[in-house]
Coordinates of C-alpha atoms and ligand atoms in Angstrom, one line a residue:
X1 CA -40.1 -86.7 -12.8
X2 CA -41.5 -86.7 -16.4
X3 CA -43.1 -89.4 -17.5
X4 CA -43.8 -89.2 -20.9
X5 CA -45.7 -92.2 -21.9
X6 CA -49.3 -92.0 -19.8
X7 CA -51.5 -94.9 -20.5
X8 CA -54.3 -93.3 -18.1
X9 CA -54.9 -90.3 -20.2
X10 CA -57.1 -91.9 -22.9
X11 CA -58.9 -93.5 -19.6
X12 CA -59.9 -90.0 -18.0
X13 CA -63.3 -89.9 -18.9
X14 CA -66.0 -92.4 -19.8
X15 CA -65.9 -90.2 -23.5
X16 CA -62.2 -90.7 -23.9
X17 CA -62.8 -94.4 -23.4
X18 CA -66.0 -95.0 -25.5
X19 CA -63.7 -93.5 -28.3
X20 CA -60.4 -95.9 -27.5
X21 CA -62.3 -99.0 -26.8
X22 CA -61.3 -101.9 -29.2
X23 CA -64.5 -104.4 -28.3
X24 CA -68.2 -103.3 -28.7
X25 CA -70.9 -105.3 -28.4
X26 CA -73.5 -104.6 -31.5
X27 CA -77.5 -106.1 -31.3
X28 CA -76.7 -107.8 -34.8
X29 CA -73.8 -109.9 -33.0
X30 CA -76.6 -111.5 -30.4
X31 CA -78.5 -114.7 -31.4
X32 CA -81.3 -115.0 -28.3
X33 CA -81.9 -119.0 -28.3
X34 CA -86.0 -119.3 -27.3
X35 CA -87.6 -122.9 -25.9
X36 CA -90.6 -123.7 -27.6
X37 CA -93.3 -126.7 -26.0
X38 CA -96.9 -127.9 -27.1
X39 CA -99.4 -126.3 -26.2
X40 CA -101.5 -122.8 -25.4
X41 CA -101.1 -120.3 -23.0
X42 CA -97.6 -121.7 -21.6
X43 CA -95.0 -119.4 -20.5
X44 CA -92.9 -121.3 -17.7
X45 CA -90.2 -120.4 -16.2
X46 CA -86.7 -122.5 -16.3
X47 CA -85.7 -123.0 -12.6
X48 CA -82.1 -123.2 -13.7
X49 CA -82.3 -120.8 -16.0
X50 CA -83.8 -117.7 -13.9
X51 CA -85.8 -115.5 -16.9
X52 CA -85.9 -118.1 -19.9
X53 CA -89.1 -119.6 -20.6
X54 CA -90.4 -122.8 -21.5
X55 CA -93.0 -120.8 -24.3
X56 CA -95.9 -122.2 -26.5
X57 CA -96.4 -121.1 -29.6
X58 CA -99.4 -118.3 -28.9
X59 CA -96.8 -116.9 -25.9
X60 CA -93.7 -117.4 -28.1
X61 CA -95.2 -114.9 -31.0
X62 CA -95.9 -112.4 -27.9
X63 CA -92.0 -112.9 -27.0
X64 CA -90.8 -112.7 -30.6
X65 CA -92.9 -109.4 -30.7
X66 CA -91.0 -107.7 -27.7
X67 CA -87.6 -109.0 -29.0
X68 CA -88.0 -107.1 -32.4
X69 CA -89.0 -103.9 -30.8
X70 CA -86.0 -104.2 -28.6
X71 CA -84.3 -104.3 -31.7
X72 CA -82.5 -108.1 -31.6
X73 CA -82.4 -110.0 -35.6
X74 CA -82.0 -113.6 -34.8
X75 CA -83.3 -116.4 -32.3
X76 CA -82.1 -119.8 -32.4
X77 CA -85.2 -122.3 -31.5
X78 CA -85.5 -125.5 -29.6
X79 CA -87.9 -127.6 -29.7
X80 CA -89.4 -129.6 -26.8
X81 CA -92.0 -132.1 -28.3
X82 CA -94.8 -134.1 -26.9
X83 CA -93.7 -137.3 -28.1
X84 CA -90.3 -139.1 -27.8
X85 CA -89.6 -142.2 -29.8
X86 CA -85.9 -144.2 -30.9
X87 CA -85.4 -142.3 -33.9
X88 CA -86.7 -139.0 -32.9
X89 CA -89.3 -138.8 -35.2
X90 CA -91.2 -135.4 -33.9
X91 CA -87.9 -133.9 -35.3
X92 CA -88.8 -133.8 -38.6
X93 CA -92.7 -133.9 -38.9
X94 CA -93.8 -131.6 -41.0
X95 CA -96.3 -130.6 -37.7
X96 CA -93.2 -131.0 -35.2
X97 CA -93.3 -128.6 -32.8
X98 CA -90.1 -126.3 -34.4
X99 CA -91.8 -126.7 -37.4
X100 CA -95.2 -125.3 -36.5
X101 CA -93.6 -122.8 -34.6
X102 CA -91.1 -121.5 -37.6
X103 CA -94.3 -120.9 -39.5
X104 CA -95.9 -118.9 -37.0
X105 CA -93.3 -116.9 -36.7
X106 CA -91.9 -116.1 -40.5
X107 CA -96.0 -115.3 -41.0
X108 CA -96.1 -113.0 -38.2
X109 CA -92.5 -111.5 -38.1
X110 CA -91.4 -112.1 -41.3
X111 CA -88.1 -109.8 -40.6
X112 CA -87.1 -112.1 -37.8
X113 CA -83.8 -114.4 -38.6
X114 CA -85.1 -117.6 -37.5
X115 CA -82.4 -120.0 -36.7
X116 CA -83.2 -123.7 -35.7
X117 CA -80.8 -126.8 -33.4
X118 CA -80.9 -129.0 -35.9
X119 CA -80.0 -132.2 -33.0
X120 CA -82.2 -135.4 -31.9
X121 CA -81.5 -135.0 -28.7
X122 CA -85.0 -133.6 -27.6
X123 CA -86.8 -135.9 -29.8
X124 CA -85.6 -139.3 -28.8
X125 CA -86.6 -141.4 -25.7
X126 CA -83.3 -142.4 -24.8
X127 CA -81.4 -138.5 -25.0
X128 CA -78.9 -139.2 -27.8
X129 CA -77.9 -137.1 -30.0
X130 CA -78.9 -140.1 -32.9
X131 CA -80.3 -143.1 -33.6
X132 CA -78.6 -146.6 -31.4
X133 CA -76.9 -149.4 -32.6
X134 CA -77.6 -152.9 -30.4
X135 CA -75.3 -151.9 -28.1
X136 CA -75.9 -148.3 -27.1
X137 CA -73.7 -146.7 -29.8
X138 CA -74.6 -143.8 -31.5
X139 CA -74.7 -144.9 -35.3
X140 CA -72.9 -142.0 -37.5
X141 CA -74.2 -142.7 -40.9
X142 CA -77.8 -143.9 -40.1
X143 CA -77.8 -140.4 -38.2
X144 CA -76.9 -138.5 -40.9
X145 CA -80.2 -139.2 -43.2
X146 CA -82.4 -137.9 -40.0
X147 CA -80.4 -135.1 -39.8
X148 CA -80.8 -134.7 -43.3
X149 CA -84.5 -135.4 -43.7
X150 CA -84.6 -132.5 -40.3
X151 CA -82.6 -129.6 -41.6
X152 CA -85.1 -129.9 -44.7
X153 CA -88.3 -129.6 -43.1
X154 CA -86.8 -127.2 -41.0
X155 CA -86.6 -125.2 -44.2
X156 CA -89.5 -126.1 -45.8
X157 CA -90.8 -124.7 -43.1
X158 CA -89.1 -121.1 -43.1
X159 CA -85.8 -121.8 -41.0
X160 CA -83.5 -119.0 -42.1
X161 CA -80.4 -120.7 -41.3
X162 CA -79.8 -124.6 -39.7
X163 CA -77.3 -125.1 -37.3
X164 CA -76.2 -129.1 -36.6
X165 CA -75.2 -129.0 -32.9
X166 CA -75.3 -133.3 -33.2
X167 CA -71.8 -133.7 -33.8
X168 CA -71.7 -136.4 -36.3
X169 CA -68.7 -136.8 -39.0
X170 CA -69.6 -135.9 -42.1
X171 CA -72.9 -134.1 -41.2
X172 CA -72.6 -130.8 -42.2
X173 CA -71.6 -132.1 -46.3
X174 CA -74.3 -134.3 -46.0
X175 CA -77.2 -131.9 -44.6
X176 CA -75.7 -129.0 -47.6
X177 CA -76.3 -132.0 -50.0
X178 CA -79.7 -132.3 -48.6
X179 CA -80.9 -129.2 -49.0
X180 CA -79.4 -128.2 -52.0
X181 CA -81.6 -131.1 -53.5
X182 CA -84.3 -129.5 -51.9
X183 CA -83.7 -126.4 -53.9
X184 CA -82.4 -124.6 -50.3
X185 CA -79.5 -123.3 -51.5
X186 CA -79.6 -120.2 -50.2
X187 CA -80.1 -121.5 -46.6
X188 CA -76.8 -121.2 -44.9
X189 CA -75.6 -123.8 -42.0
X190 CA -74.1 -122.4 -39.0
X191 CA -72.0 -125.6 -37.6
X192 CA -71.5 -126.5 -34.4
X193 CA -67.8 -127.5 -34.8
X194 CA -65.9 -127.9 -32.2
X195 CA -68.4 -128.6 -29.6
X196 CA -67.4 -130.1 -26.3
X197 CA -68.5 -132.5 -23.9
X198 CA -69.3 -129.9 -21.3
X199 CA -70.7 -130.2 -17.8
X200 CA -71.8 -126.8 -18.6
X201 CA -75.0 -127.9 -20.7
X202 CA -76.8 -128.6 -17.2
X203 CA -78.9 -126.4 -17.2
X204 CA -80.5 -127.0 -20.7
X205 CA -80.6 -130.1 -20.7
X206 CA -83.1 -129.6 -17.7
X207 CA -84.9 -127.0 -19.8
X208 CA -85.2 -129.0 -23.0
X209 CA -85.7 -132.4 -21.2
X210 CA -82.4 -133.7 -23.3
X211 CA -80.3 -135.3 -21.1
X212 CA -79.2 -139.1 -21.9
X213 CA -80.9 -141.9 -20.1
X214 CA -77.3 -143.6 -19.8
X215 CA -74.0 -142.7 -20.9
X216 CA -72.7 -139.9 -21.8
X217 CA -71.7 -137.7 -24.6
X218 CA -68.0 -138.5 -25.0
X219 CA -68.2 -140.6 -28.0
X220 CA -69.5 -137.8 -30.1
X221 CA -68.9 -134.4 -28.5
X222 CA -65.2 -133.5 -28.2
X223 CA -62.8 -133.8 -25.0
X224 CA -62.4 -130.1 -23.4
X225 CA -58.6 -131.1 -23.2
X226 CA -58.2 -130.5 -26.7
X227 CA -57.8 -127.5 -29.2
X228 CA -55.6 -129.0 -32.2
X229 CA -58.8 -131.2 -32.4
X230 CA -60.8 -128.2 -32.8
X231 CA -59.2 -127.1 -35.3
X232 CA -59.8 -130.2 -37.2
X233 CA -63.2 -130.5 -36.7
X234 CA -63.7 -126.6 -38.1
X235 CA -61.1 -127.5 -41.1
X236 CA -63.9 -130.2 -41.9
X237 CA -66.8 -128.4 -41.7
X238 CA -65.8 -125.4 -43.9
X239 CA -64.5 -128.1 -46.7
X240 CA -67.8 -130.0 -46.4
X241 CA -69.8 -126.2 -47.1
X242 CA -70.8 -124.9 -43.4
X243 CA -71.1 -120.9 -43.7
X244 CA -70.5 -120.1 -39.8
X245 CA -68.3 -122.6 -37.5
X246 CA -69.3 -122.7 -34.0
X247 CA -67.3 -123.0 -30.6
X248 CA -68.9 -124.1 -27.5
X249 CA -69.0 -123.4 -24.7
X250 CA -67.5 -120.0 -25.2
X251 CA -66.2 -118.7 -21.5
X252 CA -64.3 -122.0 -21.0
X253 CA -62.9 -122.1 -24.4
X254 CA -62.1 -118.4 -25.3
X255 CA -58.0 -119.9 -26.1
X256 CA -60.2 -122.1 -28.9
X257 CA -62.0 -119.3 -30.1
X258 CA -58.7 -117.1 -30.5
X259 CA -57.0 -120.0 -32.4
X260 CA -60.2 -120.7 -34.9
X261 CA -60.5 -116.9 -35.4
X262 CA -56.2 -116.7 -36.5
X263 CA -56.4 -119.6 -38.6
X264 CA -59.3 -119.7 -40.7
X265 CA -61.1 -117.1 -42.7
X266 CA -64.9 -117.3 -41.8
X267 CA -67.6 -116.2 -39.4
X268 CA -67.7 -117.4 -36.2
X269 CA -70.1 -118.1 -33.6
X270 CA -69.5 -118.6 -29.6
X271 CA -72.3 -120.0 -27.8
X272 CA -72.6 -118.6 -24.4
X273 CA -74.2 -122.0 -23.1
X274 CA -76.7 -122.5 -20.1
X275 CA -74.4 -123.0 -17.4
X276 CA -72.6 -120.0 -18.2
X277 CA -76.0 -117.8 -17.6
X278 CA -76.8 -119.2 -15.3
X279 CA -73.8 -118.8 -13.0
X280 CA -73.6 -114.9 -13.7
X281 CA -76.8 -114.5 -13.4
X282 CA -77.6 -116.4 -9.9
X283 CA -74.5 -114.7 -8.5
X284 CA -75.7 -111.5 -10.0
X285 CA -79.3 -112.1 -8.5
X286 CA -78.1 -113.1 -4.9
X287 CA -75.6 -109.8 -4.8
X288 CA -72.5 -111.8 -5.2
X289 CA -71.4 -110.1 -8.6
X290 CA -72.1 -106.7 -9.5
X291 CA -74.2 -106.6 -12.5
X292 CA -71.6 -105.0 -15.4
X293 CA -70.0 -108.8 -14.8
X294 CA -72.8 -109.9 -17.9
X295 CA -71.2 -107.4 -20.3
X296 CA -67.6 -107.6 -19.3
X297 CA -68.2 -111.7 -19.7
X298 CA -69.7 -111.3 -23.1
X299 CA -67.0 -108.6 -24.5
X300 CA -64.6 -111.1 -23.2
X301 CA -66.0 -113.6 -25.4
X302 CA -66.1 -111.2 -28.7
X303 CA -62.4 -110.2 -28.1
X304 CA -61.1 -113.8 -28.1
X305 CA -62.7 -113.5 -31.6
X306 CA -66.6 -114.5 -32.1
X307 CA -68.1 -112.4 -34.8
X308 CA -71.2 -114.0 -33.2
X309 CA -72.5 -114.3 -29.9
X310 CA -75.5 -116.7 -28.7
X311 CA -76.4 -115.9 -25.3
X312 CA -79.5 -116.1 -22.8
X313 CA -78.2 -112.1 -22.0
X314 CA -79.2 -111.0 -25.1
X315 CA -82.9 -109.6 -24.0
X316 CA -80.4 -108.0 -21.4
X317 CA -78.7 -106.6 -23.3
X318 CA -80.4 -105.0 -26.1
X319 CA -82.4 -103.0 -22.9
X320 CA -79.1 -102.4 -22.0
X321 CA -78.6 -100.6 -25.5
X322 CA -82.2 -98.9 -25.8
X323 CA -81.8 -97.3 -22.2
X324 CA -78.2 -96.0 -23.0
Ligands
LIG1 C1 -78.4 -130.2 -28.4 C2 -77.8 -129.0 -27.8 C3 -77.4 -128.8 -26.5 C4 -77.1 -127.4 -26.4 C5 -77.4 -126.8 -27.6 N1 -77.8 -127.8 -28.5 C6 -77.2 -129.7 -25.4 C7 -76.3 -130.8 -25.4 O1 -75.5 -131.0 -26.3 O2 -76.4 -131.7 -24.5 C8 -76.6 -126.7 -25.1 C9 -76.9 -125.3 -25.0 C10 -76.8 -124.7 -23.7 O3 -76.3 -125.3 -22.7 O4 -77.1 -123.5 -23.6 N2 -77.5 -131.2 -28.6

């Protein structure tokens, strides 16, 4: 028997395959996203996320510390405020919590890409992603001048880059507008564009205290049934100026990320959401998984095509990297 054609010699060795393998995962793809709350002396632990903390801002310059010597550029922040009122207005005081803590931490880590959620979600009493019509509705247009009015004192502040995660129509042209006026034209927006109404976001929404009082999300976030409408949403977003385009979840929707990485010509994010951490990482924890599933889920995720990865694994990871 000669068998010419042997797939299994470039896998003889752990060298051999390091040198063949088509997906790495780099620290610079890796946004860590970081909880921020009032407060001093605050780090809490997320029950349903095991290892994310609730941090205030004192404890959250301690964590940004670590990150940087690990060797990880960005964080994305969320903001947990005090106060909740209608429209969410926490969100953009100039002494918001995302606010005071951007400050703290261009001033202290000046190096660090800070990204901030530019949403209402955290900030309102009632857990919409806007302000209400009458009957429960989440007004569109009246949105867009908060969201406006937050991405700018997000960068008045420091913010690096914005990213809308709202979903609103028209948001992204509005918010460039916004700061462009503001004389941010150099602040990019990475858009959440095909977002999905996902049962997956359970776990934040626990950890940023953001889940609706009633209703749902449906009428804003997209139907996980559909990928043509993904592709609309992201055809939008880059005519109305975003920089990056977002898909989220990313392990549910790794077709949607393939299709938005053949058809358009752009960076693009995956956002490896709360429920997907935390159900690697509780099966990992309780022995059901072995560990290397975390790395094998997240190369699966930069081979369907994101250029960028947001993901709780990312402190794991980049320990992963410094002890190789
Ligand atoms: C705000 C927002 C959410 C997430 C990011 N930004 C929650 C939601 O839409 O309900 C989810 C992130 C995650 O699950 O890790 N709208």
């Amino acid at each position: 028997m000669n068998i010419v054609k042997r797939p299994r010699r470039l896998r003889v060795n752990e060298t051999i395959r390091s040198i063949v393998r088509e997906t790495k995962i780099n620290i610079e793809d890796l946004v860590y996203p970081l909880f921020v709350v009032e407060g001093e002396n605050i780090k809490e632990e997320i029950k349903s996320m095991p290892d994310n903390y609730r941090f205030s801002i004192d404890k959250l310059l301690e964590e940004v510390k670590e990150l940087q010597e690990l060797g990880i550029k960005s964080i994305l922040l969320f903001g947990i405020p005090e106060h909740k009122d209608e429209c969410g207005s926490d969100a953009y005081d100039e002494n918001g919590i995302i606010q005071k803590a951007v400050r703290a931490i261009k001033v202290n880590f000046p190096k660090m890409y800070v990204i901030t959620d530019i949403c209402m979600c955290e900030y309102t009493c009632h857990g919409h992603c806007g302000i209400l019509t009458e009957d429960g509705y989440v007004d569109n247009d009246k949105t867009l001048e908060y969201l406006g009015k937050i991405a700018v004192s997000h960068a008045l502040a420091g913010a690096d880059m914005v990213a809308p995660s709202d979903m609103m129509d028209g948001r992204v042209g509005y918010m460039r507008e916004a700061l462009d006026k503001a004389g941010y034209v150099n602040v990019p927006i990475m858009a959440y564009s095909a977002k999905y109404s996902s049962a997956f976001y359970g776990p934040f929404r626990d950890a940023a205290d953001s889940a609706p009082s009633f209703g749902d999300r449906k009428a804003y976030q997209m139907d996980p049934a559909n990928i043509n409408e993904a592709v609309r949403e992201v055809e939008l977003d880059i005519e109305e100026g975003a920089d990056i385009v977002m898909v989220k979840p990313a392990l549910p929707y790794l077709d949607v990320i393939r299709k938005v990485k053949d058809t358009f010509n752009i960076p693009i994010a995956a956002y490896n959401v709360s429920g997907e951490y935390s159900m690697i990482k509780m099966a990992v924890d309780n022995g059901l998984l072995n560990e290397s599933a975390i790395m094998e889920s997240l190369v699966s995720i930069k081979r369907a095509g994101a250029d960028i990865i947001i993901t709780y694994f990312a402190k794991y990871v980049a320990k992963e990297i410094r002890d190789k």
